[in-house]
XYZ file of N, CA, C and O in Angstrom:
424
model
N -86.933 -97.332 -121.792
C -87.691 -96.119 -122.036
C -88.046 -95.486 -120.682
O -88.555 -96.159 -119.804
N -87.780 -94.207 -120.501
C -88.051 -93.548 -119.227
C -89.515 -93.125 -119.141
O -90.172 -92.884 -120.152
N -89.991 -93.026 -117.894
C -91.375 -92.614 -117.669
C -91.515 -91.128 -117.962
O -90.618 -90.342 -117.674
N -92.658 -90.721 -118.523
C -92.869 -89.291 -118.761
C -93.044 -88.571 -117.427
O -93.562 -89.126 -116.472
N -92.596 -87.316 -117.351
C -92.735 -86.519 -116.133
C -93.949 -85.620 -116.280
O -94.170 -85.027 -117.332
N -94.726 -85.521 -115.206
C -95.919 -84.700 -115.202
C -95.755 -83.564 -114.202
O -95.305 -83.779 -113.078
N -96.115 -82.361 -114.604
C -96.047 -81.212 -113.712
C -97.283 -81.200 -112.818
O -98.402 -81.401 -113.282
N -97.082 -80.946 -111.538
C -98.187 -80.876 -110.585
C -98.741 -79.461 -110.598
O -97.997 -78.498 -110.402
N -100.040 -79.328 -110.846
C -100.702 -78.038 -110.830
C -101.801 -78.087 -109.767
O -102.620 -78.994 -109.765
N -101.802 -77.109 -108.877
C -102.811 -77.052 -107.835
C -104.117 -76.530 -108.423
O -104.107 -75.703 -109.336
N -105.223 -77.004 -107.906
C -106.532 -76.611 -108.402
C -107.234 -75.677 -107.420
O -106.964 -75.706 -106.220
N -108.127 -74.858 -107.944
C -109.034 -74.005 -107.180
C -108.296 -73.151 -106.149
O -107.415 -72.397 -106.502
N -108.651 -73.294 -104.858
C -108.054 -72.460 -103.804
C -107.023 -73.228 -102.991
O -106.750 -72.893 -101.851
N -106.415 -74.250 -103.578
C -105.449 -75.081 -102.858
C -104.047 -74.494 -102.919
O -103.651 -73.875 -103.902
N -103.296 -74.707 -101.833
C -101.927 -74.230 -101.709
C -101.054 -75.416 -101.321
O -101.402 -76.164 -100.410
N -99.928 -75.614 -102.008
C -98.975 -76.671 -101.656
C -97.825 -76.043 -100.890
O -97.257 -75.035 -101.323
N -97.507 -76.643 -99.735
C -96.514 -76.075 -98.830
C -95.435 -77.092 -98.516
O -95.735 -78.252 -98.244
N -94.184 -76.637 -98.534
C -93.063 -77.454 -98.061
C -92.802 -77.021 -96.624
O -92.508 -75.858 -96.358
N -92.920 -77.962 -95.697
C -92.819 -77.652 -94.274
C -91.368 -77.472 -93.881
O -90.500 -78.236 -94.299
N -91.110 -76.461 -93.070
C -89.784 -76.241 -92.518
C -89.618 -77.174 -91.330
O -90.398 -77.133 -90.390
N -88.620 -78.027 -91.385
C -88.379 -78.986 -90.319
C -87.789 -78.286 -89.102
O -86.875 -77.475 -89.236
N -88.333 -78.606 -87.932
C -87.778 -78.044 -86.706
C -86.483 -78.768 -86.380
O -86.336 -79.958 -86.615
N -85.549 -78.056 -85.817
C -84.229 -78.610 -85.563
C -84.139 -79.294 -84.199
O -83.142 -79.165 -83.512
N -85.158 -80.004 -83.793
C -85.117 -80.712 -82.516
C -85.451 -79.797 -81.370
O -86.486 -79.155 -81.355
N -84.554 -79.712 -80.418
C -84.837 -78.891 -79.247
C -84.744 -77.412 -79.577
O -84.074 -77.000 -80.511
N -85.452 -76.626 -78.800
C -85.463 -75.179 -78.999
C -85.399 -74.483 -77.645
O -85.535 -75.113 -76.615
N -85.188 -73.192 -77.651
C -85.089 -72.413 -76.412
C -86.253 -71.436 -76.318
O -86.646 -70.830 -77.310
N -86.759 -71.273 -75.108
C -87.791 -70.271 -74.870
C -87.126 -68.903 -74.807
O -85.898 -68.786 -74.772
N -87.935 -67.855 -74.771
C -87.370 -66.504 -74.697
C -86.625 -66.275 -73.389
O -85.749 -65.421 -73.310
N -86.932 -67.062 -72.346
C -86.236 -66.969 -71.071
C -84.981 -67.813 -71.000
O -84.301 -67.841 -69.980
N -84.670 -68.579 -72.074
C -83.460 -69.384 -72.121
C -83.638 -70.823 -71.695
O -82.676 -71.585 -71.628
N -84.870 -71.239 -71.415
C -85.127 -72.619 -71.008
C -85.097 -73.517 -72.247
O -85.724 -73.207 -73.258
N -84.368 -74.625 -72.170
C -84.285 -75.575 -73.282
C -85.537 -76.442 -73.278
O -85.873 -77.066 -72.280
N -86.231 -76.480 -74.424
C -87.428 -77.306 -74.586
C -87.038 -78.475 -75.472
O -86.673 -78.288 -76.631
N -87.089 -79.724 -74.938
C -86.657 -80.879 -75.736
C -87.568 -81.134 -76.935
O -88.720 -80.719 -76.969
N -87.021 -81.841 -77.925
C -87.756 -82.144 -79.152
C -88.933 -83.069 -78.895
O -89.866 -83.118 -79.697
N -88.925 -83.793 -77.785
C -90.006 -84.738 -77.497
C -91.278 -84.054 -77.024
O -92.337 -84.665 -77.005
N -91.195 -82.775 -76.643
C -92.376 -82.040 -76.199
C -93.180 -81.641 -77.426
O -92.680 -81.009 -78.344
N -94.427 -82.033 -77.448
C -95.302 -81.720 -78.583
C -96.398 -80.792 -78.093
O -97.110 -81.106 -77.153
N -96.546 -79.663 -78.740
C -97.594 -78.719 -78.383
C -98.693 -78.842 -79.420
O -98.475 -78.626 -80.606
N -99.906 -79.158 -78.971
C -100.988 -79.457 -79.901
C -101.498 -78.226 -80.651
O -101.979 -78.344 -81.760
N -101.405 -77.064 -80.062
C -101.928 -75.866 -80.729
C -100.838 -75.004 -81.333
O -101.051 -73.839 -81.625
N -99.678 -75.558 -81.526
C -98.554 -74.794 -82.084
C -98.707 -74.706 -83.598
O -98.877 -75.696 -84.301
N -98.590 -73.485 -84.131
C -98.646 -73.273 -85.570
C -97.257 -73.473 -86.161
O -96.253 -73.383 -85.462
N -97.192 -73.744 -87.452
C -95.922 -74.027 -88.118
C -95.762 -73.114 -89.337
O -96.742 -72.656 -89.918
N -94.493 -72.868 -89.713
C -94.170 -72.099 -90.903
C -93.805 -73.037 -92.038
O -93.232 -74.092 -91.820
N -94.130 -72.649 -93.257
C -93.756 -73.417 -94.428
C -93.632 -72.503 -95.637
O -94.088 -71.355 -95.620
N -93.014 -73.018 -96.688
C -92.825 -72.250 -97.917
C -93.818 -72.700 -98.975
O -93.980 -73.904 -99.217
N -94.469 -71.758 -99.623
C -95.449 -72.058 -100.664
C -94.722 -72.517 -101.917
O -93.837 -71.829 -102.424
N -95.087 -73.709 -102.414
C -94.456 -74.271 -103.617
C -95.385 -74.261 -104.824
O -94.936 -74.429 -105.948
N -96.683 -74.107 -104.589
C -97.641 -74.075 -105.686
C -98.968 -73.533 -105.216
O -99.330 -73.703 -104.052
N -99.687 -72.848 -106.111
C -100.998 -72.288 -105.772
C -101.981 -72.586 -106.896
O -101.597 -72.699 -108.060
N -103.252 -72.701 -106.525
C -104.306 -72.902 -107.508
C -104.707 -71.589 -108.171
O -104.276 -70.508 -107.781
N -105.582 -71.683 -109.157
C -105.980 -70.512 -109.942
C -106.820 -69.514 -109.148
O -106.846 -68.339 -109.472
N -107.518 -69.977 -108.109
C -108.399 -69.091 -107.349
C -107.745 -68.550 -106.079
O -108.415 -67.919 -105.268
N -106.461 -68.783 -105.889
C -105.743 -68.243 -104.733
C -105.413 -66.792 -105.032
O -104.826 -66.478 -106.068
N -105.793 -65.888 -104.108
C -105.634 -64.459 -104.369
C -104.499 -63.809 -103.587
O -103.908 -62.855 -104.055
N -104.213 -64.297 -102.388
C -103.314 -63.583 -101.489
C -101.891 -64.112 -101.493
O -100.948 -63.365 -101.314
N -101.722 -65.403 -101.685
C -100.429 -66.064 -101.518
C -99.765 -66.283 -102.871
O -100.425 -66.604 -103.848
N -98.446 -66.110 -102.899
C -97.656 -66.358 -104.110
C -96.609 -67.429 -103.826
O -96.227 -67.652 -102.680
N -96.111 -68.087 -104.855
C -95.048 -69.080 -104.709
C -93.818 -68.385 -104.128
O -93.438 -67.300 -104.564
N -93.234 -68.997 -103.116
C -92.066 -68.438 -102.452
C -92.376 -67.763 -101.128
O -91.478 -67.519 -100.325
N -93.645 -67.424 -100.871
C -94.028 -66.825 -99.593
C -93.894 -67.849 -98.475
O -94.038 -69.044 -98.698
N -93.621 -67.368 -97.272
C -93.655 -68.221 -96.078
C -95.000 -68.004 -95.422
O -95.435 -66.860 -95.254
N -95.677 -69.085 -95.061
C -97.017 -68.991 -94.489
C -97.079 -69.707 -93.150
O -96.338 -70.651 -92.887
N -97.987 -69.243 -92.305
C -98.215 -69.807 -90.983
C -99.529 -70.572 -91.021
O -100.543 -70.049 -91.490
N -99.517 -71.818 -90.541
C -100.701 -72.673 -90.613
C -100.688 -73.655 -89.447
O -99.676 -73.837 -88.779
N -101.824 -74.298 -89.222
C -101.928 -75.338 -88.199
C -101.620 -76.679 -88.873
O -102.278 -77.052 -89.839
N -100.615 -77.414 -88.379
C -100.200 -78.651 -89.046
C -101.269 -79.742 -89.115
O -101.171 -80.641 -89.935
N -102.296 -79.667 -88.297
C -103.331 -80.710 -88.309
C -104.410 -80.456 -89.350
O -105.193 -81.345 -89.648
N -104.487 -79.257 -89.923
C -105.538 -78.888 -90.872
C -105.085 -79.076 -92.321
O -105.244 -78.187 -93.141
N -104.534 -80.241 -92.676
C -103.949 -80.382 -93.993
C -103.963 -81.827 -94.466
O -104.302 -82.721 -93.728
N -103.588 -82.002 -95.712
C -103.383 -83.316 -96.310
C -101.908 -83.423 -96.687
O -101.322 -82.468 -97.163
N -101.312 -84.586 -96.477
C -99.904 -84.794 -96.809
C -99.786 -85.511 -98.145
O -100.601 -86.366 -98.473
N -98.737 -85.157 -98.894
C -98.450 -85.826 -100.155
C -96.935 -85.913 -100.292
O -96.217 -85.014 -99.873
N -96.461 -87.012 -100.867
C -95.029 -87.176 -101.090
C -94.769 -87.174 -102.588
O -95.386 -87.924 -103.345
N -93.848 -86.286 -103.007
C -93.486 -86.180 -104.417
C -91.971 -86.271 -104.509
O -91.267 -85.452 -103.918
N -91.479 -87.273 -105.205
C -90.046 -87.518 -105.391
C -89.288 -87.514 -104.061
O -88.232 -86.913 -103.924
N -89.858 -88.167 -103.054
C -89.206 -88.309 -101.765
C -89.328 -87.117 -100.837
O -88.884 -87.167 -99.701
N -89.937 -86.037 -101.274
C -90.123 -84.834 -100.453
C -91.578 -84.751 -100.020
O -92.475 -84.929 -100.831
N -91.808 -84.467 -98.721
C -93.176 -84.349 -98.228
C -93.676 -82.920 -98.365
O -92.959 -81.970 -98.059
N -94.910 -82.783 -98.830
C -95.572 -81.498 -98.972
C -96.929 -81.588 -98.293
O -97.464 -82.681 -98.084
N -97.500 -80.440 -97.975
C -98.839 -80.357 -97.410
C -99.725 -79.607 -98.381
O -99.275 -78.686 -99.069
N -101.000 -79.976 -98.426
C -101.969 -79.301 -99.276
C -103.069 -78.749 -98.371
O -103.670 -79.490 -97.600
N -103.297 -77.442 -98.457
C -104.303 -76.761 -97.655
C -105.151 -75.862 -98.534
O -104.761 -75.529 -99.652
N -106.269 -75.427 -97.989
C -107.041 -74.366 -98.631
C -106.436 -73.028 -98.231
O -105.862 -72.898 -97.165
N -106.585 -72.037 -99.069
C -106.034 -70.717 -98.759
C -106.622 -70.172 -97.460
O -105.928 -69.536 -96.674
N -107.884 -70.446 -97.199
C -108.533 -69.912 -95.990
C -107.995 -70.527 -94.699
O -108.239 -70.011 -93.619
N -107.247 -71.642 -94.787
C -106.669 -72.282 -93.604
C -105.312 -71.689 -93.216
O -104.725 -72.117 -92.234
N -104.829 -70.728 -93.979
C -103.565 -70.062 -93.655
C -103.838 -68.924 -92.683
O -104.845 -68.227 -92.794
N -102.935 -68.738 -91.722
C -103.132 -67.724 -90.686
C -102.343 -66.443 -90.933
O -102.751 -65.373 -90.494
N -101.187 -66.537 -91.590
C -100.362 -65.355 -91.836
C -99.422 -65.619 -93.005
O -99.160 -66.767 -93.354
N -98.926 -64.532 -93.603
C -97.982 -64.615 -94.713
C -96.769 -63.761 -94.364
O -96.920 -62.619 -93.914
N -95.580 -64.295 -94.562
C -94.346 -63.525 -94.414
C -93.745 -63.402 -95.806
O -93.335 -64.390 -96.393
N -93.747 -62.192 -96.339
C -93.227 -61.992 -97.687
C -92.375 -60.737 -97.732
O -92.373 -59.935 -96.805
N -91.684 -60.549 -98.829
C -90.834 -59.379 -99.011
C -91.626 -58.174 -99.490
O -91.077 -57.095 -99.586
N -92.872 -58.339 -99.798
C -93.685 -57.236 -100.301
C -94.740 -56.835 -99.270
O -95.904 -57.215 -99.385
N -94.354 -56.050 -98.254
C -95.304 -55.682 -97.200
C -96.378 -54.739 -97.726
O -96.082 -53.750 -98.385
N -97.622 -55.075 -97.457
C -98.743 -54.239 -97.863
C -99.546 -53.823 -96.634
O -99.767 -52.652 -96.398
N -99.982 -54.791 -95.859
C -100.775 -54.534 -94.659
C -100.161 -55.304 -93.508
O -100.812 -56.112 -92.872
N -98.899 -55.084 -93.248
C -98.150 -55.879 -92.277
C -98.407 -55.494 -90.831
O -99.112 -54.530 -90.521
N -97.799 -56.246 -89.937
C -97.916 -56.035 -88.506
C -96.754 -55.227 -87.961
O -96.792 -54.791 -86.817
N -95.698 -55.036 -88.749
C -94.493 -54.379 -88.273
C -93.513 -55.346 -87.658
O -92.443 -54.964 -87.208
N -93.854 -56.638 -87.622
C -92.973 -57.682 -87.106
C -92.297 -58.368 -88.277
O -92.899 -58.550 -89.330
N -91.043 -58.767 -88.089
C -90.286 -59.403 -89.173
C -89.663 -60.691 -88.675
O -89.316 -60.815 -87.499
N -89.493 -61.670 -89.560
C -88.843 -62.939 -89.219
C -87.358 -62.820 -89.378
O -86.847 -62.119 -90.188
């Protein structure tokens, strides 16, 4: 007999994010190669929203959001790691529906 599957629903103002993995080394705008071993403590990260609670007003599933990786809780579901944050801990949203944007695009 197989185990029943349960759908994960976020509560209140919580947002579930799938983190975009960095591809190791990266280049600065001047062309300098920065190795993957360099860790920047105040570097923000991008991730994709996979679930939102009922009281989340600004973010929708599928949006890309900017957040600080240290301000979160980690959870593993079916071998995939996700982060859980409050909506107020998000710094920016990149979406296809610009309303009050900066004029910058990813």
